[in-house]
Amino acid sequence: MNNIDDSHQLDEGIAVTGVLYTRDLIYNRPYYMVNYQNKEGVTMSKMIAKNATREFLSPRCFKLVTIAREVEDAFPETDAFSVEFRIDEEDNVTVTRTSPLEEIVDMPRPMTDKEFFDTKALAKCVYLDTNHLLSDKAFWNPLERIGSNPRPLDYTLFRDVLTENIWNKAILQLGYTEVNGELMQKVGNKPYISMNNTIEALTPSNVQPKLRYKLYQFYENRLREEKASLGKIHTENILTVYDLSTDTKLNLLLDYDFTTEEISQIRQGLFELTHNILSGYDKIYEEDQQDIQRMIEVRRSVKQQNPMEETNVMKFYKQISDLLTSIKQYGAAQYARQERCQFLAKKLCDSLVEADYFTKSEMEEFLVSITTVSTELKKDLFKYSHGLMSKEDFNSQYGDLRPGAFDIRTDCYRDIKLERGIIKAGTLNQTSKDEEATYGKLLDSERLKKALEDSGIGITPEKFIDFVIRSTKNKEMFKYEFNRTLSLMLDIVARMGDVLGIAKEDMSYLEIYELLNYHSRDSYIQTIQTRRDMYHYNTYLVLPEIIFGVGDIDVVTSGRKLR
């Protein structure tokens, strides 16, 4: 196999050197796999579908693919080749060596090339239904919550309780814009976030519609430019709150045909939204907390029915429906709203550092000192794994949680065997018993007062610190209760599978909607088999971090682009 030496210095006049494999070396898929290095010494890779059309290929890529196809046509009896190449500053391609790929000969293919191309074509058709700008890391990062290859149950559950419409309803109360459309879209098996709906929804509703649309077009164009030049996007440049860096960012709009009056309107919209959240947080929290308690009551009621001992399948449907309804009515929007409030708190803290009112270490020390249910879980995991806490005490608090909140295949903590000493004490936050005093020491009140006065945000240092602490704590607490209810529901789904004679692994191929009404075991088995086959095929697609067009599904780059 030919590899690139990262330390190799390119000869004068050479822009790129690398090697192209005429099949994928990982799973023997029909991709041209290109590893290359530029004159700055940066190593990159590119996966090009073998049926990619010229319109999706850059000039350099087209030249390389043309050469590869000529080699394949000249030696049709050989399965695959490696083609070493150099590209000069004038974009002339020189092949320095061509060799058969012996390691491909005995490697099985996951499917026929036609099946692969059909699978990819279906993924492209699904994408074209919306043709949105997609990112796998924006708004709520779906990769962190359900992974890059979620099963149908994970995906549809996450969609149903958060990204279908609840995500937008949650933030309307905070002053954002109503949007008709889902936040998440799936391409193949991979979940993406719609940047179109994200941008529109996170613009303050008190900005005039015509100006909102102009701002939306500006963000979309900037994201396209970043993707074209850098191969990535910077979603932090989208203005969703007012902080100490907002005025600097708004001034950049003068270079993009925004008038001073329009910039002033945008600033006012962001300022009012932020001020209203800060000043109205007590009311927001009280209402959300009352709802969360209602969800907890439903969960307790279902647990009292001893669902893990149940054998009546019809009762499972009722219990699953009750829990899901309670999550959607009393838990999901409330959790999402608290998370957005915590996002505002974090942005304000970051901007205090950017504006040099506090150092990065001072702010980090302050933030990590805030004890949340998550930090308590880490501490108790440490205690339990070192014999300082009994299994009974640990399970009474955390036993019904599962690390993968939406994944039925993930065991709850009560079923996970923890080895003694696996968690290091150094990974835990050290928090003073006198939290009030600790917080006061970590953020100097005089500097904070000056920063808040300079920004015009109009709250006291005490109010600011209280908001940061409470929003951070509450976000984690709401997430904790949300996840506990989800976990119980997944336990019941697994129990229903046991009664039906269907393993958890197989139940994960069902969609949440199919678990709310009666289906026979045979119909479940048939659905599972069909979904498993499609899921298996989709698993072999190579998909990018960002999709701005169908060409991004055919040509996937890691690192800088081979222009």
PDB file of C-alpha atoms in Angstrom, residues 81-335:
ATOM      1  CA  PHE A  81      -4.855  -0.123  -8.771  1.00  0.00           C
ATOM      2  CA  SER A  82      -2.912   2.433  -6.832  1.00  0.00           C
ATOM      3  CA  VAL A  83      -1.931   5.478  -8.881  1.00  0.00           C
ATOM      4  CA  GLU A  84       0.788   7.734  -7.474  1.00  0.00           C
ATOM      5  CA  PHE A  85       0.671  11.264  -8.840  1.00  0.00           C
ATOM      6  CA  ARG A  86       1.982  14.797  -8.676  1.00  0.00           C
ATOM      7  CA  ILE A  87       0.204  18.008  -9.606  1.00  0.00           C
ATOM      8  CA  ASP A  88       2.239  21.115 -10.459  1.00  0.00           C
ATOM      9  CA  GLU A  89       1.353  24.750  -9.954  1.00  0.00           C
ATOM     10  CA  GLU A  90      -0.220  24.822 -13.430  1.00  0.00           C
ATOM     11  CA  ASP A  91      -2.522  21.919 -12.506  1.00  0.00           C
ATOM     12  CA  ASN A  92      -0.734  19.467 -14.772  1.00  0.00           C
ATOM     13  CA  VAL A  93      -1.031  15.901 -13.451  1.00  0.00           C
ATOM     14  CA  THR A  94       1.898  13.490 -13.719  1.00  0.00           C
ATOM     15  CA  VAL A  95       1.537   9.797 -12.846  1.00  0.00           C
ATOM     16  CA  THR A  96       4.738   8.576 -11.191  1.00  0.00           C
ATOM     17  CA  ARG A  97       3.748   4.973 -10.564  1.00  0.00           C
ATOM     18  CA  THR A  98       0.853   2.558 -11.122  1.00  0.00           C
ATOM     19  CA  SER A  99       0.538  -0.770  -9.258  1.00  0.00           C
ATOM     20  CA  PRO A 100      -2.133  -3.467  -8.846  1.00  0.00           C
ATOM     21  CA  LEU A 101      -3.726  -3.522  -5.407  1.00  0.00           C
ATOM     22  CA  GLU A 102      -3.139  -7.061  -4.192  1.00  0.00           C
ATOM     23  CA  GLU A 103      -5.007  -6.500  -0.904  1.00  0.00           C
ATOM     24  CA  ILE A 104      -8.275  -5.931  -2.803  1.00  0.00           C
ATOM     25  CA  VAL A 105      -8.222  -9.291  -4.623  1.00  0.00           C
ATOM     26  CA  ASP A 106      -9.584 -11.437  -1.793  1.00  0.00           C
ATOM     27  CA  MET A 107     -11.536  -8.694   0.004  1.00  0.00           C
ATOM     28  CA  PRO A 108     -15.321  -9.313  -0.079  1.00  0.00           C
ATOM     29  CA  ARG A 109     -17.647  -6.563  -1.239  1.00  0.00           C
ATOM     30  CA  PRO A 110     -20.502  -5.543   1.098  1.00  0.00           C
ATOM     31  CA  MET A 111     -22.855  -5.397  -1.891  1.00  0.00           C
ATOM     32  CA  THR A 112     -22.665  -5.254  -5.655  1.00  0.00           C
ATOM     33  CA  ASP A 113     -21.640  -1.958  -7.169  1.00  0.00           C
ATOM     34  CA  LYS A 114     -25.122  -1.567  -8.656  1.00  0.00           C
ATOM     35  CA  GLU A 115     -26.711  -2.059  -5.242  1.00  0.00           C
ATOM     36  CA  PHE A 116     -24.324   0.508  -3.821  1.00  0.00           C
ATOM     37  CA  PHE A 117     -25.106   3.080  -6.515  1.00  0.00           C
ATOM     38  CA  ASP A 118     -28.848   2.471  -6.070  1.00  0.00           C
ATOM     39  CA  THR A 119     -28.500   3.015  -2.317  1.00  0.00           C
ATOM     40  CA  LYS A 120     -26.605   6.252  -2.870  1.00  0.00           C
ATOM     41  CA  ALA A 121     -29.134   7.412  -5.459  1.00  0.00           C
ATOM     42  CA  LEU A 122     -31.962   6.887  -2.962  1.00  0.00           C
ATOM     43  CA  ALA A 123     -30.075   8.914  -0.340  1.00  0.00           C
ATOM     44  CA  LYS A 124     -29.659  11.732  -2.853  1.00  0.00           C
ATOM     45  CA  CYS A 125     -33.379  11.647  -3.701  1.00  0.00           C
ATOM     46  CA  VAL A 126     -34.276  11.889  -0.012  1.00  0.00           C
ATOM     47  CA  TYR A 127     -31.951  14.879   0.359  1.00  0.00           C
ATOM     48  CA  LEU A 128     -33.475  16.606  -2.671  1.00  0.00           C
ATOM     49  CA  ASP A 129     -36.901  16.514  -0.998  1.00  0.00           C
ATOM     50  CA  THR A 130     -35.754  19.578   0.966  1.00  0.00           C
ATOM     51  CA  ASN A 131     -32.399  20.517  -0.634  1.00  0.00           C
ATOM     52  CA  HIS A 132     -31.429  22.385   2.538  1.00  0.00           C
ATOM     53  CA  LEU A 133     -27.986  23.347   3.759  1.00  0.00           C
ATOM     54  CA  LEU A 134     -27.196  20.549   6.196  1.00  0.00           C
ATOM     55  CA  SER A 135     -24.643  20.220   9.002  1.00  0.00           C
ATOM     56  CA  ASP A 136     -24.105  17.310  11.372  1.00  0.00           C
ATOM     57  CA  LYS A 137     -23.067  19.562  14.271  1.00  0.00           C
ATOM     58  CA  ALA A 138     -25.399  22.592  14.364  1.00  0.00           C
ATOM     59  CA  PHE A 139     -28.058  23.595  16.940  1.00  0.00           C
ATOM     60  CA  TRP A 140     -28.440  20.307  18.833  1.00  0.00           C
ATOM     61  CA  ASN A 141     -25.549  18.185  17.706  1.00  0.00           C
ATOM     62  CA  PRO A 142     -27.274  14.936  16.685  1.00  0.00           C
ATOM     63  CA  LEU A 143     -23.926  13.112  16.625  1.00  0.00           C
ATOM     64  CA  GLU A 144     -23.632  13.634  20.382  1.00  0.00           C
ATOM     65  CA  ARG A 145     -27.177  12.489  21.099  1.00  0.00           C
ATOM     66  CA  ILE A 146     -27.866   9.626  18.673  1.00  0.00           C
ATOM     67  CA  GLY A 147     -24.577   9.140  16.809  1.00  0.00           C
ATOM     68  CA  SER A 148     -23.768   9.203  13.100  1.00  0.00           C
ATOM     69  CA  ASN A 149     -25.469   5.881  12.345  1.00  0.00           C
ATOM     70  CA  PRO A 150     -28.559   5.709  14.596  1.00  0.00           C
ATOM     71  CA  ARG A 151     -31.028   2.866  14.382  1.00  0.00           C
ATOM     72  CA  PRO A 152     -34.604   3.691  13.267  1.00  0.00           C
ATOM     73  CA  LEU A 153     -35.887   3.697  16.861  1.00  0.00           C
ATOM     74  CA  ASP A 154     -33.187   6.125  18.048  1.00  0.00           C
ATOM     75  CA  TYR A 155     -33.749   8.456  15.121  1.00  0.00           C
ATOM     76  CA  THR A 156     -37.548   8.525  15.132  1.00  0.00           C
ATOM     77  CA  LEU A 157     -37.691   8.928  18.910  1.00  0.00           C
ATOM     78  CA  PHE A 158     -35.288  11.889  18.832  1.00  0.00           C
ATOM     79  CA  ARG A 159     -37.264  13.344  15.929  1.00  0.00           C
ATOM     80  CA  ASP A 160     -40.639  12.861  17.603  1.00  0.00           C
ATOM     81  CA  VAL A 161     -39.765  14.367  20.977  1.00  0.00           C
ATOM     82  CA  LEU A 162     -37.501  17.203  19.837  1.00  0.00           C
ATOM     83  CA  THR A 163     -36.681  17.951  16.215  1.00  0.00           C
ATOM     84  CA  GLU A 164     -40.012  17.568  14.388  1.00  0.00           C
ATOM     85  CA  ASN A 165     -41.731  20.651  15.796  1.00  0.00           C
ATOM     86  CA  ILE A 166     -41.131  20.863  19.551  1.00  0.00           C
ATOM     87  CA  TRP A 167     -37.677  22.391  19.007  1.00  0.00           C
ATOM     88  CA  ASN A 168     -39.264  25.515  17.526  1.00  0.00           C
ATOM     89  CA  LYS A 169     -42.159  25.727  19.979  1.00  0.00           C
ATOM     90  CA  ALA A 170     -39.646  25.630  22.820  1.00  0.00           C
ATOM     91  CA  ILE A 171     -37.810  28.772  21.770  1.00  0.00           C
ATOM     92  CA  LEU A 172     -40.790  30.849  20.619  1.00  0.00           C
ATOM     93  CA  GLN A 173     -41.418  31.819  24.241  1.00  0.00           C
ATOM     94  CA  LEU A 174     -37.892  33.225  24.390  1.00  0.00           C
ATOM     95  CA  GLY A 175     -38.507  35.608  21.514  1.00  0.00           C
ATOM     96  CA  TYR A 176     -37.342  33.649  18.473  1.00  0.00           C
ATOM     97  CA  THR A 177     -39.099  33.148  15.135  1.00  0.00           C
ATOM     98  CA  GLU A 178     -41.753  30.601  14.192  1.00  0.00           C
ATOM     99  CA  VAL A 179     -40.671  28.229  11.415  1.00  0.00           C
ATOM    100  CA  ASN A 180     -42.631  25.709   9.379  1.00  0.00           C
ATOM    101  CA  GLY A 181     -40.285  22.798   9.020  1.00  0.00           C
ATOM    102  CA  GLU A 182     -38.321  20.141  10.836  1.00  0.00           C
ATOM    103  CA  LEU A 183     -34.913  20.737  12.345  1.00  0.00           C
ATOM    104  CA  MET A 184     -33.414  17.363  11.402  1.00  0.00           C
ATOM    105  CA  GLN A 185     -33.126  15.412   8.171  1.00  0.00           C
ATOM    106  CA  LYS A 186     -31.626  11.996   7.515  1.00  0.00           C
ATOM    107  CA  VAL A 187     -29.398  11.160   4.549  1.00  0.00           C
ATOM    108  CA  GLY A 188     -28.713   7.454   4.387  1.00  0.00           C
ATOM    109  CA  ASN A 189     -28.547   6.617   8.091  1.00  0.00           C
ATOM    110  CA  LYS A 190     -26.898   9.873   9.102  1.00  0.00           C
ATOM    111  CA  PRO A 191     -28.815  12.679  10.859  1.00  0.00           C
ATOM    112  CA  TYR A 192     -28.221  16.283   9.823  1.00  0.00           C
ATOM    113  CA  ILE A 193     -29.475  19.642  11.056  1.00  0.00           C
ATOM    114  CA  SER A 194     -31.140  22.020   8.604  1.00  0.00           C
ATOM    115  CA  MET A 195     -29.148  25.229   8.567  1.00  0.00           C
ATOM    116  CA  ASN A 196     -31.996  26.924   6.685  1.00  0.00           C
ATOM    117  CA  ASN A 197     -34.471  26.314   9.506  1.00  0.00           C
ATOM    118  CA  THR A 198     -31.844  26.954  12.182  1.00  0.00           C
ATOM    119  CA  ILE A 199     -30.959  30.376  10.802  1.00  0.00           C
ATOM    120  CA  GLU A 200     -34.582  31.387  10.327  1.00  0.00           C
ATOM    121  CA  ALA A 201     -35.718  30.167  13.746  1.00  0.00           C
ATOM    122  CA  LEU A 202     -32.871  31.719  15.738  1.00  0.00           C
ATOM    123  CA  THR A 203     -33.405  35.214  14.361  1.00  0.00           C
ATOM    124  CA  PRO A 204     -35.304  37.398  16.860  1.00  0.00           C
ATOM    125  CA  SER A 205     -39.004  37.622  15.986  1.00  0.00           C
ATOM    126  CA  ASN A 206     -39.039  41.371  16.705  1.00  0.00           C
ATOM    127  CA  VAL A 207     -36.807  42.025  13.679  1.00  0.00           C
ATOM    128  CA  GLN A 208     -38.972  43.103  10.746  1.00  0.00           C
ATOM    129  CA  PRO A 209     -39.753  40.222   8.301  1.00  0.00           C
ATOM    130  CA  LYS A 210     -38.092  41.922   5.315  1.00  0.00           C
ATOM    131  CA  LEU A 211     -34.907  42.502   7.310  1.00  0.00           C
ATOM    132  CA  ARG A 212     -35.048  38.960   8.744  1.00  0.00           C
ATOM    133  CA  TYR A 213     -35.072  37.607   5.190  1.00  0.00           C
ATOM    134  CA  LYS A 214     -32.138  39.806   4.181  1.00  0.00           C
ATOM    135  CA  LEU A 215     -30.183  38.623   7.213  1.00  0.00           C
ATOM    136  CA  TYR A 216     -31.101  35.019   6.407  1.00  0.00           C
ATOM    137  CA  GLN A 217     -29.757  35.411   2.852  1.00  0.00           C
ATOM    138  CA  PHE A 218     -26.549  36.925   4.227  1.00  0.00           C
ATOM    139  CA  TYR A 219     -25.963  33.992   6.584  1.00  0.00           C
ATOM    140  CA  GLU A 220     -26.709  31.434   3.883  1.00  0.00           C
ATOM    141  CA  ASN A 221     -24.299  33.085   1.432  1.00  0.00           C
ATOM    142  CA  ARG A 222     -21.574  33.303   4.078  1.00  0.00           C
ATOM    143  CA  LEU A 223     -21.990  29.630   4.957  1.00  0.00           C
ATOM    144  CA  ARG A 224     -21.753  28.668   1.290  1.00  0.00           C
ATOM    145  CA  GLU A 225     -18.612  30.774   0.881  1.00  0.00           C
ATOM    146  CA  GLU A 226     -17.004  29.212   3.948  1.00  0.00           C
ATOM    147  CA  LYS A 227     -17.860  25.721   2.780  1.00  0.00           C
ATOM    148  CA  ALA A 228     -16.465  26.392  -0.706  1.00  0.00           C
ATOM    149  CA  SER A 229     -13.190  27.881   0.553  1.00  0.00           C
ATOM    150  CA  LEU A 230     -12.578  26.033   3.819  1.00  0.00           C
ATOM    151  CA  GLY A 231     -14.604  22.842   3.531  1.00  0.00           C
ATOM    152  CA  LYS A 232     -16.300  23.734   6.831  1.00  0.00           C
ATOM    153  CA  ILE A 233     -18.654  26.315   8.308  1.00  0.00           C
ATOM    154  CA  HIS A 234     -18.604  28.496  11.429  1.00  0.00           C
ATOM    155  CA  THR A 235     -22.089  28.529  12.916  1.00  0.00           C
ATOM    156  CA  GLU A 236     -20.905  30.705  15.797  1.00  0.00           C
ATOM    157  CA  ASN A 237     -20.957  33.662  13.391  1.00  0.00           C
ATOM    158  CA  ILE A 238     -24.765  33.490  13.297  1.00  0.00           C
ATOM    159  CA  LEU A 239     -26.053  36.128  15.721  1.00  0.00           C
ATOM    160  CA  THR A 240     -28.666  34.567  18.000  1.00  0.00           C
ATOM    161  CA  VAL A 241     -28.148  36.514  21.259  1.00  0.00           C
ATOM    162  CA  TYR A 242     -26.698  39.835  22.383  1.00  0.00           C
ATOM    163  CA  ASP A 243     -23.325  39.691  24.120  1.00  0.00           C
ATOM    164  CA  LEU A 244     -20.197  41.810  24.427  1.00  0.00           C
ATOM    165  CA  SER A 245     -18.973  40.827  20.956  1.00  0.00           C
ATOM    166  CA  THR A 246     -22.222  41.538  19.127  1.00  0.00           C
ATOM    167  CA  ASP A 247     -21.467  45.122  18.115  1.00  0.00           C
ATOM    168  CA  THR A 248     -18.144  44.114  16.577  1.00  0.00           C
ATOM    169  CA  LYS A 249     -19.815  41.362  14.554  1.00  0.00           C
ATOM    170  CA  LEU A 250     -22.655  43.652  13.495  1.00  0.00           C
ATOM    171  CA  ASN A 251     -20.206  46.207  12.119  1.00  0.00           C
ATOM    172  CA  LEU A 252     -19.087  43.610   9.577  1.00  0.00           C
ATOM    173  CA  LEU A 253     -22.530  43.863   7.990  1.00  0.00           C
ATOM    174  CA  LEU A 254     -21.596  47.309   6.649  1.00  0.00           C
ATOM    175  CA  ASP A 255     -19.441  45.512   4.077  1.00  0.00           C
ATOM    176  CA  TYR A 256     -22.435  43.467   2.915  1.00  0.00           C
ATOM    177  CA  ASP A 257     -24.965  46.118   1.876  1.00  0.00           C
ATOM    178  CA  PHE A 258     -26.587  46.543   5.295  1.00  0.00           C
ATOM    179  CA  THR A 259     -27.404  50.133   6.266  1.00  0.00           C
ATOM    180  CA  THR A 260     -26.634  51.597   9.684  1.00  0.00           C
ATOM    181  CA  GLU A 261     -30.373  51.738  10.340  1.00  0.00           C
ATOM    182  CA  GLU A 262     -30.784  48.030   9.509  1.00  0.00           C
ATOM    183  CA  ILE A 263     -27.846  47.118  11.729  1.00  0.00           C
ATOM    184  CA  SER A 264     -29.377  49.172  14.521  1.00  0.00           C
ATOM    185  CA  GLN A 265     -32.676  47.275  14.140  1.00  0.00           C
ATOM    186  CA  ILE A 266     -30.901  43.909  14.295  1.00  0.00           C
ATOM    187  CA  ARG A 267     -28.947  45.025  17.350  1.00  0.00           C
ATOM    188  CA  GLN A 268     -32.127  46.160  19.069  1.00  0.00           C
ATOM    189  CA  GLY A 269     -33.832  42.871  18.297  1.00  0.00           C
ATOM    190  CA  LEU A 270     -30.966  40.845  19.760  1.00  0.00           C
ATOM    191  CA  PHE A 271     -30.694  43.143  22.760  1.00  0.00           C
ATOM    192  CA  GLU A 272     -34.412  42.983  23.620  1.00  0.00           C
ATOM    193  CA  LEU A 273     -34.484  39.193  23.238  1.00  0.00           C
ATOM    194  CA  THR A 274     -31.475  38.768  25.520  1.00  0.00           C
ATOM    195  CA  HIS A 275     -32.700  41.284  28.066  1.00  0.00           C
ATOM    196  CA  ASN A 276     -36.145  39.661  28.206  1.00  0.00           C
ATOM    197  CA  ILE A 277     -34.634  36.213  28.841  1.00  0.00           C
ATOM    198  CA  LEU A 278     -32.391  37.554  31.610  1.00  0.00           C
ATOM    199  CA  SER A 279     -35.085  39.598  33.300  1.00  0.00           C
ATOM    200  CA  GLY A 280     -37.831  37.012  32.815  1.00  0.00           C
ATOM    201  CA  TYR A 281     -35.877  33.886  33.684  1.00  0.00           C
ATOM    202  CA  ASP A 282     -37.610  33.369  37.036  1.00  0.00           C
ATOM    203  CA  LYS A 283     -40.985  33.062  35.337  1.00  0.00           C
ATOM    204  CA  ILE A 284     -39.603  30.857  32.540  1.00  0.00           C
ATOM    205  CA  TYR A 285     -38.091  28.488  35.088  1.00  0.00           C
ATOM    206  CA  GLU A 286     -41.161  28.338  37.350  1.00  0.00           C
ATOM    207  CA  GLU A 287     -43.467  27.402  34.459  1.00  0.00           C
ATOM    208  CA  ASP A 288     -41.049  24.823  33.078  1.00  0.00           C
ATOM    209  CA  GLN A 289     -40.449  23.347  36.514  1.00  0.00           C
ATOM    210  CA  GLN A 290     -44.186  22.859  37.072  1.00  0.00           C
ATOM    211  CA  ASP A 291     -44.402  20.989  33.763  1.00  0.00           C
ATOM    212  CA  ILE A 292     -41.390  18.819  34.564  1.00  0.00           C
ATOM    213  CA  GLN A 293     -43.072  17.798  37.805  1.00  0.00           C
ATOM    214  CA  ARG A 294     -46.119  16.674  35.807  1.00  0.00           C
ATOM    215  CA  MET A 295     -43.883  14.497  33.642  1.00  0.00           C
ATOM    216  CA  ILE A 296     -42.264  13.032  36.772  1.00  0.00           C
ATOM    217  CA  GLU A 297     -45.703  12.214  38.188  1.00  0.00           C
ATOM    218  CA  VAL A 298     -46.634  10.314  35.022  1.00  0.00           C
ATOM    219  CA  ARG A 299     -43.351   8.411  35.204  1.00  0.00           C
ATOM    220  CA  ARG A 300     -43.958   7.473  38.833  1.00  0.00           C
ATOM    221  CA  SER A 301     -47.483   6.347  38.002  1.00  0.00           C
ATOM    222  CA  VAL A 302     -46.230   4.077  35.221  1.00  0.00           C
ATOM    223  CA  LYS A 303     -43.467   2.644  37.431  1.00  0.00           C
ATOM    224  CA  GLN A 304     -46.057   1.770  40.078  1.00  0.00           C
ATOM    225  CA  GLN A 305     -47.699  -0.492  37.497  1.00  0.00           C
ATOM    226  CA  ASN A 306     -44.585  -2.716  37.579  1.00  0.00           C
ATOM    227  CA  PRO A 307     -44.144  -2.766  33.779  1.00  0.00           C
ATOM    228  CA  MET A 308     -41.051  -4.994  34.040  1.00  0.00           C
ATOM    229  CA  GLU A 309     -43.287  -7.754  35.442  1.00  0.00           C
ATOM    230  CA  GLU A 310     -46.048  -7.227  32.892  1.00  0.00           C
ATOM    231  CA  THR A 311     -46.938  -9.837  30.246  1.00  0.00           C
ATOM    232  CA  ASN A 312     -49.953  -8.148  28.628  1.00  0.00           C
ATOM    233  CA  VAL A 313     -48.734  -6.562  25.372  1.00  0.00           C
ATOM    234  CA  MET A 314     -51.696  -4.188  25.132  1.00  0.00           C
ATOM    235  CA  LYS A 315     -50.739  -2.627  28.460  1.00  0.00           C
ATOM    236  CA  PHE A 316     -47.265  -1.938  27.100  1.00  0.00           C
ATOM    237  CA  TYR A 317     -48.733   0.188  24.304  1.00  0.00           C
ATOM    238  CA  LYS A 318     -50.656   2.250  26.847  1.00  0.00           C
ATOM    239  CA  GLN A 319     -47.613   2.746  29.083  1.00  0.00           C
ATOM    240  CA  ILE A 320     -45.370   3.708  26.168  1.00  0.00           C
ATOM    241  CA  SER A 321     -48.000   6.158  24.909  1.00  0.00           C
ATOM    242  CA  ASP A 322     -48.473   7.731  28.367  1.00  0.00           C
ATOM    243  CA  LEU A 323     -44.744   8.262  28.819  1.00  0.00           C
ATOM    244  CA  LEU A 324     -44.202   9.599  25.310  1.00  0.00           C
ATOM    245  CA  THR A 325     -47.126  11.993  25.638  1.00  0.00           C
ATOM    246  CA  SER A 326     -45.829  13.281  28.966  1.00  0.00           C
ATOM    247  CA  ILE A 327     -42.368  13.848  27.477  1.00  0.00           C
ATOM    248  CA  LYS A 328     -43.785  15.810  24.557  1.00  0.00           C
ATOM    249  CA  GLN A 329     -46.202  17.848  26.684  1.00  0.00           C
ATOM    250  CA  TYR A 330     -44.202  18.445  29.834  1.00  0.00           C
ATOM    251  CA  GLY A 331     -40.557  17.589  29.273  1.00  0.00           C
ATOM    252  CA  ALA A 332     -39.085  18.117  25.821  1.00  0.00           C
ATOM    253  CA  ALA A 333     -39.840  21.793  25.151  1.00  0.00           C
ATOM    254  CA  GLN A 334     -39.015  22.625  28.747  1.00  0.00           C
ATOM    255  CA  TYR A 335     -35.637  20.906  28.529  1.00  0.00           C
TER     256      TYR A 335
END
